[in-house]
Amino acid sequence: MATGKKAKNVGKEMKGKVKETTGKAVGNESMEMKGKAEQAAADAKQAGQKAKDTMKH
């Protein structure tokens, strides 16, 4: 996986975790769900990149 793309996806995942945690702490379900959605999107992108890397080798 390209290092830049990996870092970007990890950053998005961390941003999602922060939103989820903040949402839980303040009782904001909408923010919590947005955080979970961001994490899922980042995980899906990471899986796609790993699959591409596997196919190249």
Coordinates of N, CA and C in Angstrom, one line a residue:
M1 N 0.9 -1.2 0.0 CA 0.0 0.0 0.0 C 0.9 1.2 0.0
A2 N 0.5 2.2 -0.8 CA 1.3 3.4 -0.8 C 1.3 4.1 0.6
T3 N 2.5 4.5 1.0 CA 2.6 5.1 2.3 C 1.7 6.3 2.6
G4 N 1.6 7.1 1.6 CA 0.7 8.3 1.7 C -0.7 8.0 1.9
K5 N -1.2 7.0 1.1 CA -2.6 6.6 1.2 C -2.9 5.9 2.5
K6 N -1.9 5.1 3.0 CA -2.1 4.4 4.3 C -2.2 5.4 5.4
A7 N -1.3 6.4 5.4 CA -1.3 7.4 6.4 C -2.6 8.2 6.4
K8 N -3.1 8.5 5.2 CA -4.4 9.2 5.1 C -5.5 8.4 5.6
N9 N -5.6 7.1 5.3 CA -6.6 6.3 5.8 C -6.6 6.1 7.4
V10 N -5.4 6.0 7.9 CA -5.2 5.9 9.3 C -5.6 7.2 10.0
G11 N -5.3 8.3 9.4 CA -5.7 9.6 9.9 C -7.3 9.7 9.9
K12 N -7.9 9.2 8.9 CA -9.4 9.3 8.8 C -10.0 8.4 9.9
E13 N -9.4 7.2 10.1 CA -9.8 6.3 11.1 C -9.7 6.9 12.5
M14 N -8.6 7.6 12.8 CA -8.4 8.2 14.1 C -9.4 9.4 14.3
K15 N -9.6 10.1 13.2 CA -10.6 11.2 13.3 C -12.0 10.7 13.6
G16 N -12.3 9.5 13.0 CA -13.6 8.9 13.3 C -13.7 8.4 14.8
K17 N -12.6 7.9 15.3 CA -12.6 7.4 16.7 C -12.8 8.6 17.6
V18 N -12.1 9.7 17.3 CA -12.3 10.9 18.2 C -13.7 11.4 18.1
K19 N -14.3 11.5 17.0 CA -15.7 11.9 16.9 C -16.6 10.9 17.6
E20 N -16.4 9.6 17.5 CA -17.2 8.7 18.2 C -17.1 8.9 19.7
T21 N -15.9 9.0 20.2 CA -15.7 9.1 21.6 C -16.3 10.4 22.2
T22 N -16.1 11.5 21.4 CA -16.6 12.8 21.8 C -18.2 12.7 21.8
G23 N -18.7 12.1 20.8 CA -20.2 11.9 20.8 C -20.7 11.2 22.0
K24 N -20.0 10.1 22.4 CA -20.4 9.4 23.5 C -20.3 10.2 24.8
A25 N -19.2 11.0 24.9 CA -19.0 11.8 26.1 C -20.0 12.9 26.3
V26 N -20.5 13.5 25.2 CA -21.4 14.6 25.3 C -22.9 14.2 25.1
G27 N -23.1 12.9 24.8 CA -24.4 12.4 24.6 C -25.0 12.8 23.2
N28 N -24.1 13.0 22.2 CA -24.6 13.3 20.9 C -24.5 12.1 20.0
E29 N -25.6 11.5 19.8 CA -25.7 10.2 19.0 C -25.3 10.5 17.6
S30 N -25.7 11.6 17.0 CA -25.4 11.9 15.6 C -23.9 11.9 15.4
M31 N -23.2 12.6 16.3 CA -21.7 12.7 16.2 C -21.1 11.3 16.3
E32 N -21.6 10.5 17.3 CA -21.1 9.2 17.5 C -21.3 8.3 16.2
M33 N -22.4 8.4 15.6 CA -22.7 7.6 14.4 C -21.8 8.1 13.2
K34 N -21.6 9.4 13.1 CA -20.7 9.9 12.1 C -19.3 9.4 12.3
G35 N -18.8 9.3 13.5 CA -17.5 8.8 13.8 C -17.4 7.4 13.4
K36 N -18.4 6.6 13.7 CA -18.4 5.2 13.3 C -18.4 5.0 11.8
A37 N -19.1 5.9 11.1 CA -19.2 5.8 9.7 C -17.8 6.1 9.1
E38 N -17.2 7.1 9.6 CA -15.8 7.5 9.1 C -14.8 6.4 9.3
Q39 N -14.9 5.7 10.4 CA -14.0 4.6 10.7 C -14.3 3.4 9.7
A40 N -15.6 3.2 9.4 CA -15.9 2.1 8.5 C -15.4 2.4 7.1
A41 N -15.6 3.7 6.7 CA -15.1 4.1 5.4 C -13.6 3.9 5.3
A42 N -12.9 4.3 6.3 CA -11.4 4.2 6.3 C -11.0 2.8 6.3
D43 N -11.7 1.9 7.0 CA -11.4 0.5 7.0 C -11.6 -0.1 5.6
A44 N -12.7 0.3 5.0 CA -13.0 -0.2 3.6 C -11.9 0.2 2.6
K45 N -11.5 1.4 2.7 CA -10.4 1.9 1.8 C -9.1 1.1 2.1
Q46 N -8.8 0.9 3.3 CA -7.6 0.2 3.7 C -7.7 -1.3 3.1
A47 N -8.8 -1.9 3.2 CA -9.0 -3.3 2.7 C -8.8 -3.3 1.2
G48 N -9.4 -2.3 0.5 CA -9.3 -2.2 -0.9 C -7.8 -2.0 -1.3
Q49 N -7.1 -1.2 -0.7 CA -5.7 -1.0 -1.0 C -4.9 -2.3 -0.7
K50 N -5.2 -3.0 0.3 CA -4.5 -4.2 0.6 C -4.8 -5.3 -0.5
A51 N -6.0 -5.3 -0.9 CA -6.4 -6.2 -2.0 C -5.6 -5.9 -3.3
K52 N -5.5 -4.6 -3.6 CA -4.8 -4.2 -4.8 C -3.3 -4.6 -4.7
D53 N -2.7 -4.4 -3.5 CA -1.3 -4.8 -3.3 C -1.1 -6.3 -3.4
T54 N -2.1 -7.0 -2.9 CA -2.0 -8.5 -3.0 C -2.0 -8.9 -4.5
M55 N -2.8 -8.3 -5.3 CA -3.0 -8.7 -6.7 C -1.7 -8.3 -7.5
K56 N -1.0 -7.3 -7.0 CA 0.2 -6.9 -7.7 C 1.4 -7.9 -7.5
H57 N 1.4 -8.6 -6.4 CA 2.5 -9.5 -6.1 C 2.1 -10.8 -6.5

